[in-house]
Coordinates of C-alpha atoms in Angstrom, one line a residue:
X214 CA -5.1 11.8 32.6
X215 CA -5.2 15.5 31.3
X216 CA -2.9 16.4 34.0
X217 CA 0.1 14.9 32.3
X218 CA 1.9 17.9 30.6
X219 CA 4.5 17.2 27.5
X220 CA 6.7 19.6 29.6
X221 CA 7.0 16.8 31.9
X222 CA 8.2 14.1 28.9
X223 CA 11.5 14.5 28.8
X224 CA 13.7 12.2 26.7
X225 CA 15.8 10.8 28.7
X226 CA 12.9 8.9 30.6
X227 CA 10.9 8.2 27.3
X228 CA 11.2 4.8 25.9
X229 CA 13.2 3.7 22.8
X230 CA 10.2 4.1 20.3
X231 CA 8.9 7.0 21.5
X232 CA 12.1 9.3 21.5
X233 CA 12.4 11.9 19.1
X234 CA 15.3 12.2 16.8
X235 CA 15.7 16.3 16.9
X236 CA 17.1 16.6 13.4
X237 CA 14.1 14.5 11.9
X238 CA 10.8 14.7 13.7
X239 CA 11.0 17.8 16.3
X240 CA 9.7 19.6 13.4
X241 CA 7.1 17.1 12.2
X242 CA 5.2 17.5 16.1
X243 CA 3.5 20.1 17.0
X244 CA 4.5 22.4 19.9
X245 CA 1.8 21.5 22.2
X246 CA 4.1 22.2 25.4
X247 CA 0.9 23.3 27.5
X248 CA -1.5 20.8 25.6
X249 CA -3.2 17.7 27.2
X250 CA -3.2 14.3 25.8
X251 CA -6.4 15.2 24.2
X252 CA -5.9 18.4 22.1
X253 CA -2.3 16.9 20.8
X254 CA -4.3 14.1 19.3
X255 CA -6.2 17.0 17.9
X256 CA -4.1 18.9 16.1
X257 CA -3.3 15.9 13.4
X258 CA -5.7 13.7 11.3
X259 CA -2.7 11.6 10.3
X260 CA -2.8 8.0 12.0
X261 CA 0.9 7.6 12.3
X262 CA 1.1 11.1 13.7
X263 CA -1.1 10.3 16.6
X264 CA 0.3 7.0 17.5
X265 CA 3.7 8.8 18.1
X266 CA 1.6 11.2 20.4
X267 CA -0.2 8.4 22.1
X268 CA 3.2 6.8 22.5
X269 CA 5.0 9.4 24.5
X270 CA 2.1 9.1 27.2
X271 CA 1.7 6.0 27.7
X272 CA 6.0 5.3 27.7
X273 CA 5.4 8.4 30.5
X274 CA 3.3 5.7 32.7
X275 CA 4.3 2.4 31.5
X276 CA 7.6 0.3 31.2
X277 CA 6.7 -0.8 27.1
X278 CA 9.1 -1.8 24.6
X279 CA 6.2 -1.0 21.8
X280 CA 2.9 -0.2 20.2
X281 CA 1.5 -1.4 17.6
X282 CA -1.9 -0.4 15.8
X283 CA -4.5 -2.1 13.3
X284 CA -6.9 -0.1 11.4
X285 CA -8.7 -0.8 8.3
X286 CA -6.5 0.9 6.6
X287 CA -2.9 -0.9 7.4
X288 CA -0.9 -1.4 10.3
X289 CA 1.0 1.3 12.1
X290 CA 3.8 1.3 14.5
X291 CA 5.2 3.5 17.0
X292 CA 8.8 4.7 16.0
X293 CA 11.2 2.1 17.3
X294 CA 8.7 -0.6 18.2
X295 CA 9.7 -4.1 19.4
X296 CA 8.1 -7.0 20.6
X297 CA 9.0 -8.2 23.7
X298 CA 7.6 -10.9 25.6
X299 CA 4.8 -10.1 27.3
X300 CA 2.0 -8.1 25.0
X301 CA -1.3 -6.7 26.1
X302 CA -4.7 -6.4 23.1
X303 CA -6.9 -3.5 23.5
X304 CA -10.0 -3.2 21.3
X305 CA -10.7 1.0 20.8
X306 CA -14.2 1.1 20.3
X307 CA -16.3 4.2 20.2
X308 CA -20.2 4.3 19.8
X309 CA -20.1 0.3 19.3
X310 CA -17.8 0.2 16.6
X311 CA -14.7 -0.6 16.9
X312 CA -12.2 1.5 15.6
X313 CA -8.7 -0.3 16.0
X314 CA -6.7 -3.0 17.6
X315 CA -4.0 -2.2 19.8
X316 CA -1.2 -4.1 20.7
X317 CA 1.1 -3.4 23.8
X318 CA 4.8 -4.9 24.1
X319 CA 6.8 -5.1 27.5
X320 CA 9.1 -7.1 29.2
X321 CA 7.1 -7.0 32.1
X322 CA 3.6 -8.3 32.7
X323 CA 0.6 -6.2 32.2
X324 CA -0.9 -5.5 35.4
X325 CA -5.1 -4.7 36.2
X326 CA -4.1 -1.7 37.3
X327 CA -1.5 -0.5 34.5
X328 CA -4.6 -1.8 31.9
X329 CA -6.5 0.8 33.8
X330 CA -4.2 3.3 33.2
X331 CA -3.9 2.2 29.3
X332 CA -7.8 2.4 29.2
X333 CA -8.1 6.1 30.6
X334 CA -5.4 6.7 27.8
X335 CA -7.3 5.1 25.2
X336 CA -10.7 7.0 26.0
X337 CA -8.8 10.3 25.2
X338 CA -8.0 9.2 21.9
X339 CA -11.0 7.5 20.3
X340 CA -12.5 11.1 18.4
X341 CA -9.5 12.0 17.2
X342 CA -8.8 8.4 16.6
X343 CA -12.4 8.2 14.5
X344 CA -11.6 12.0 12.5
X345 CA -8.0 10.3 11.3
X346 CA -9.7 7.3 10.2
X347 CA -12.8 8.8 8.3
X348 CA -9.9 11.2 6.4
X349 CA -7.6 8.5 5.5
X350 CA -10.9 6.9 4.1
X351 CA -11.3 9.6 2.0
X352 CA -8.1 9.6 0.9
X353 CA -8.2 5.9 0.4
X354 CA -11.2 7.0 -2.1
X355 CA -9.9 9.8 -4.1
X356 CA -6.8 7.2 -5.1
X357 CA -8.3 4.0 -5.5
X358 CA -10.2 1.8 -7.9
X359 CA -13.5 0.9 -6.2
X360 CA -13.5 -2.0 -8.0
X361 CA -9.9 -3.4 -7.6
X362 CA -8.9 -1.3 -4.7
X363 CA -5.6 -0.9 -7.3
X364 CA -4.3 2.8 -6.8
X365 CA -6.4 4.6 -9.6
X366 CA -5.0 7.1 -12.4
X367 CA -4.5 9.7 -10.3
X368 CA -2.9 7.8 -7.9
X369 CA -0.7 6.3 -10.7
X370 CA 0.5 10.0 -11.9
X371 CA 1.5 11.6 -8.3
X372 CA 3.5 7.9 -7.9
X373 CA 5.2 7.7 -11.1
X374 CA 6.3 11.4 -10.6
X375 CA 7.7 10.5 -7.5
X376 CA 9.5 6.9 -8.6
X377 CA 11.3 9.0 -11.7
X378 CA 12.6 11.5 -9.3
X379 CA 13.6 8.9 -6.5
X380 CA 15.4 6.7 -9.5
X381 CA 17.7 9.9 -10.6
X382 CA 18.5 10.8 -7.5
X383 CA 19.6 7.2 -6.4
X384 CA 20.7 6.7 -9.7
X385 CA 18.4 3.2 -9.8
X386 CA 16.6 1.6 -12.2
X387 CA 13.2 2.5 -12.7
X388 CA 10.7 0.4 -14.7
X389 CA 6.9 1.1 -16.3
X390 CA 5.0 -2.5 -17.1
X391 CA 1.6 -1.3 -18.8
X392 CA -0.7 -4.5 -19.2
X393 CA -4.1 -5.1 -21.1
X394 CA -5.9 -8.1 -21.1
X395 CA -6.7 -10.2 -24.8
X396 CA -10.8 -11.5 -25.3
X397 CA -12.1 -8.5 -22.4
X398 CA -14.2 -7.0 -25.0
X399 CA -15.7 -10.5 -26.0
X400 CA -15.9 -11.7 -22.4
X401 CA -18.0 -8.6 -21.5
X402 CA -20.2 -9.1 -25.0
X403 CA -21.0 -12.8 -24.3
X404 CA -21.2 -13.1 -20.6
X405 CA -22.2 -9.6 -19.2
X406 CA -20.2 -6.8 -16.8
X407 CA -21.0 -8.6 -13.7
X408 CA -18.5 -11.3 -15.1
X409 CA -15.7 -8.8 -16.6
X410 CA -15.9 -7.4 -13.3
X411 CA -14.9 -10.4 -11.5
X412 CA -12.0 -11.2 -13.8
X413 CA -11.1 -7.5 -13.2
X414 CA -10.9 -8.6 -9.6
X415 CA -9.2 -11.7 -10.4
X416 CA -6.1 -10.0 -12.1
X417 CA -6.3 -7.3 -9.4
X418 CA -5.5 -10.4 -7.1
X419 CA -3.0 -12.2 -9.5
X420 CA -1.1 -8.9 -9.6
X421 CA -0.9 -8.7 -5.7
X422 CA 0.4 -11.8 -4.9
X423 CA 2.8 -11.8 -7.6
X424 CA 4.2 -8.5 -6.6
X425 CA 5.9 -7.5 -3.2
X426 CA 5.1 -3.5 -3.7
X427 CA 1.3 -3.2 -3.9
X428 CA 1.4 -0.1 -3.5
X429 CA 3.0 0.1 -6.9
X430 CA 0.2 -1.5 -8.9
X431 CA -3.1 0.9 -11.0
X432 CA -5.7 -0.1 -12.5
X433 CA -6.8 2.8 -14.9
X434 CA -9.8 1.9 -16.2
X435 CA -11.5 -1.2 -18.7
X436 CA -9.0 -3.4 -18.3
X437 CA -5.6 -1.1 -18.6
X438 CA -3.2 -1.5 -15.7
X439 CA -0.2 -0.4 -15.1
X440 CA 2.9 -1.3 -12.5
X441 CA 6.2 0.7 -11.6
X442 CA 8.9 -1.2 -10.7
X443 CA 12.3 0.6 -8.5
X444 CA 15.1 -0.5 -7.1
X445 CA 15.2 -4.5 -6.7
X446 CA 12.2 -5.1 -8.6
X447 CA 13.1 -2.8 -11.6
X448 CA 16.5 -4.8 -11.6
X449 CA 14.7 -8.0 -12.8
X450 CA 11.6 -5.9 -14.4
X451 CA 11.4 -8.6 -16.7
X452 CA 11.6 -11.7 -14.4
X453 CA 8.8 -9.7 -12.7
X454 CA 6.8 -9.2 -15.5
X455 CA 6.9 -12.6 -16.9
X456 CA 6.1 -14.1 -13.5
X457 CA 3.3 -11.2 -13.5
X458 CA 1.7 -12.7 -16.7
X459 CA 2.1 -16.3 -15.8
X460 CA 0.3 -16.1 -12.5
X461 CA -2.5 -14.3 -14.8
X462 CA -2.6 -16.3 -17.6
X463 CA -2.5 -19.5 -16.2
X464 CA -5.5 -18.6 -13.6
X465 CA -8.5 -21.1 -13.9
X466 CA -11.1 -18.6 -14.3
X467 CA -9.3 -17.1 -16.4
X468 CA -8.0 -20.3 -18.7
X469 CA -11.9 -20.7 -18.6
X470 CA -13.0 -17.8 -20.5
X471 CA -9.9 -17.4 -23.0
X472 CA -8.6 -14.4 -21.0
X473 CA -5.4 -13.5 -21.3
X474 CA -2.8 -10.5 -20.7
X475 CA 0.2 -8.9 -23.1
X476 CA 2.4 -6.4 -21.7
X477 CA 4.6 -3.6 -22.5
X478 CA 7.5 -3.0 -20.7
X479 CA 10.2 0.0 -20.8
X480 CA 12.8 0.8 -18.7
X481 CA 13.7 4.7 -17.8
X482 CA 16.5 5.9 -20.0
X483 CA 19.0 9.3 -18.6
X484 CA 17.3 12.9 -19.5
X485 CA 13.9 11.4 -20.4
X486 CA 10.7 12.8 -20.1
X487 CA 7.8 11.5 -18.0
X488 CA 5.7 11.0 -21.0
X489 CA 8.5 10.0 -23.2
X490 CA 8.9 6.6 -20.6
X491 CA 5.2 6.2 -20.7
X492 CA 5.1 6.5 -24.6
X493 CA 7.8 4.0 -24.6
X494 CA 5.7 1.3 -22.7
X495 CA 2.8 2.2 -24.3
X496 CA 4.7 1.7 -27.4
X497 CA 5.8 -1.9 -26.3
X498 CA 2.1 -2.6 -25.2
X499 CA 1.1 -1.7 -28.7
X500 CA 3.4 -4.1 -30.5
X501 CA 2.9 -6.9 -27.8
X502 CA -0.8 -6.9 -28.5
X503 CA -0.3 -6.7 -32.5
X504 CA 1.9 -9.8 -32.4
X505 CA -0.5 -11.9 -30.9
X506 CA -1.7 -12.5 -27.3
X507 CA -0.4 -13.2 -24.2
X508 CA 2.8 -11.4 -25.3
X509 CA 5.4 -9.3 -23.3
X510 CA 7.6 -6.3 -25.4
X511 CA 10.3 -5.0 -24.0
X512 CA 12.1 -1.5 -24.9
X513 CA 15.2 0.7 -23.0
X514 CA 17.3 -2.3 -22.4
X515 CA 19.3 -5.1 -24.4
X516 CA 16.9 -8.2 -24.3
X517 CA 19.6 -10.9 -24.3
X518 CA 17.0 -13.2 -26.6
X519 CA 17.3 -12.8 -30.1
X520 CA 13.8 -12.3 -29.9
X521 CA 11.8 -9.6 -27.7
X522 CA 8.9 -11.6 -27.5
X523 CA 7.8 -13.9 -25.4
X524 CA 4.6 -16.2 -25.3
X525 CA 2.7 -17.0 -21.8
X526 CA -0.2 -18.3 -23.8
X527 CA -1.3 -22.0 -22.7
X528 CA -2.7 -24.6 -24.7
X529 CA -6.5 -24.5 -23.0
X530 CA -6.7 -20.6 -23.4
X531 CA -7.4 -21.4 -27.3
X532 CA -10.4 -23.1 -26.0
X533 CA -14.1 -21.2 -26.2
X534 CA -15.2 -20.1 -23.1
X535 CA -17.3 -22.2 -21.3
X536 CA -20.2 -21.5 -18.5
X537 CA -19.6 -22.2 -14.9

């Protein structure tokens, strides 16, 4: 397989997903004209990167509509995948341990010999495949909680940068929701870590599946987190938040041992600072938690309510905790 040149892939015989766009990603490749399949894996330790790479090759040899690719980390597709109806599983496993899953998409059937050829490809790829996976673990490291596998604080201030920016330039709504949970201090007195820790990991998994962006949820620490909300979900910021402290509230394990969560929410206003937006919705935080619990403030936009204030609190929550 080291005989097939990139000279030789020329765009008008590459498939749909694997063509480049010469304005866009020409630039984002590297010029590897004289490399083999192998050293073009090698000069990138991203993931995506090296699917495109992979792509080109095996569009070169096969008739596919698509690639797709399952790591521990997320799924990956080729640029302009597509299912089709006939797909073909690979299992890249290096050493024993299996890297990835890869899925192949054609409208024609997978023949022994063409899984042959997507084998020979696949052994070229597996170390560079491994280096990309053991960096994007490390990445995966520096900017999550280990705990929650929420981004972390440093995660949190690279994205909220970026979501300002991104909200003035599309002239969008951005929102901050900063949340800390009522009783945490008690729960961890009278029942031990090991137990806040697991209604740490409970809220972590309220907060997922009440949220579409999970990439936009943080966990910084005790039991502070902290969500940005753009675009859609910034539009109803405080449908979001409300469903947010519901899903929490109203959690068994959490009904069982009086935990609950008040919020602070602000919404971006024109010319404002970074830490003027945070001060805001730590600000709302502040007062939701002084007015009682299981409370969401609200500041940067008209609440149409006479009152800001609104209670998620249910009527077991008052009870004591009790032992599983």
């Amino acid at each position: 397989m080291d005989c097939i040149m990139t000279r030789e892939l020329a765009l008008d015989v590459a498939p749909s997903y694997a063509a480049l766009n010469r304005c866009q990603q020409t630039d984002s490749l590297p010029d590897c004209s004289e490399q083999t399949l192998t050293s073009q894996l090698q000069t990138s330790l991203d993931i995506q990167q090296q699917l495109d790479i992979f792509s080109m090759y095996v569009g070169r040899l096969l008739s596919i509509t698509g690639i797709r690719l399952n790591t521990a980390f997320g799924e990956h597709s080729a640029a302009g995948s597509s299912n089709s109806c006939h797909a073909y599983k690979s299992l890249l496993v290096l050493n024993q341990q299996c890297l990835a899953e890869v899925h192949y998409h054609s409208d024609q059937p997978f023949s022994p010999s063409q899984q042959r050829d997507l084998v020979l490809l696949e052994s070229e790829w597996l170390f560079a495949l491994r280096n990309a996976l053991v960096v994007a673990r490390l990445q995966q490291m520096a900017l999550k909680d280990p705990l929650t596998a929420l981004g972390n604080r440093r995660f949190f201030d690279d994205s909220f940068a970026k979501a300002i920016q991104l909200s003035r330039r599309r002239q969008q709504t951005c929102a901050l929701l900063l949340l800390d949970l009522d009783n945490f201090k008690q729960l961890n007195d009278n029942f031990g870590h090991a137990m806040g820790d697991e209604l740490l990991i409970v809220v972590a998994d309220c907060m997922r599946e009440a949220l579409r962006q999970t990439d936009s949820l943080f966990r910084f620490g005790g039991d502070e987190f902290a969500v940005i909300l753009a675009d859609e979900d910034a539009d109803s910021a405080d449908l979001v938040a409300r469903r947010l402290l519901k899903a929490i509230n109203q959690h068994h394990k959490c009904v069982q041992y009086g935990i609950t969560a008040s919020a602070g929410l602000a919404y971006l206003q024109p010319l404002q600072a970074a830490q003027q937006f945070f001060a805001a919705a730590d600000r709302a935080l502040y007062e939701a938690k002084a007015s009682g619990k299981a409370n969401l403030r609200q500041t940067g936009r008209e609440v149409l309510n006479s009152a800001a204030a609104v209670s998620f609190s249910t009527s077991q929550t008052s009870n004591p905790p009790v032992t599983c």
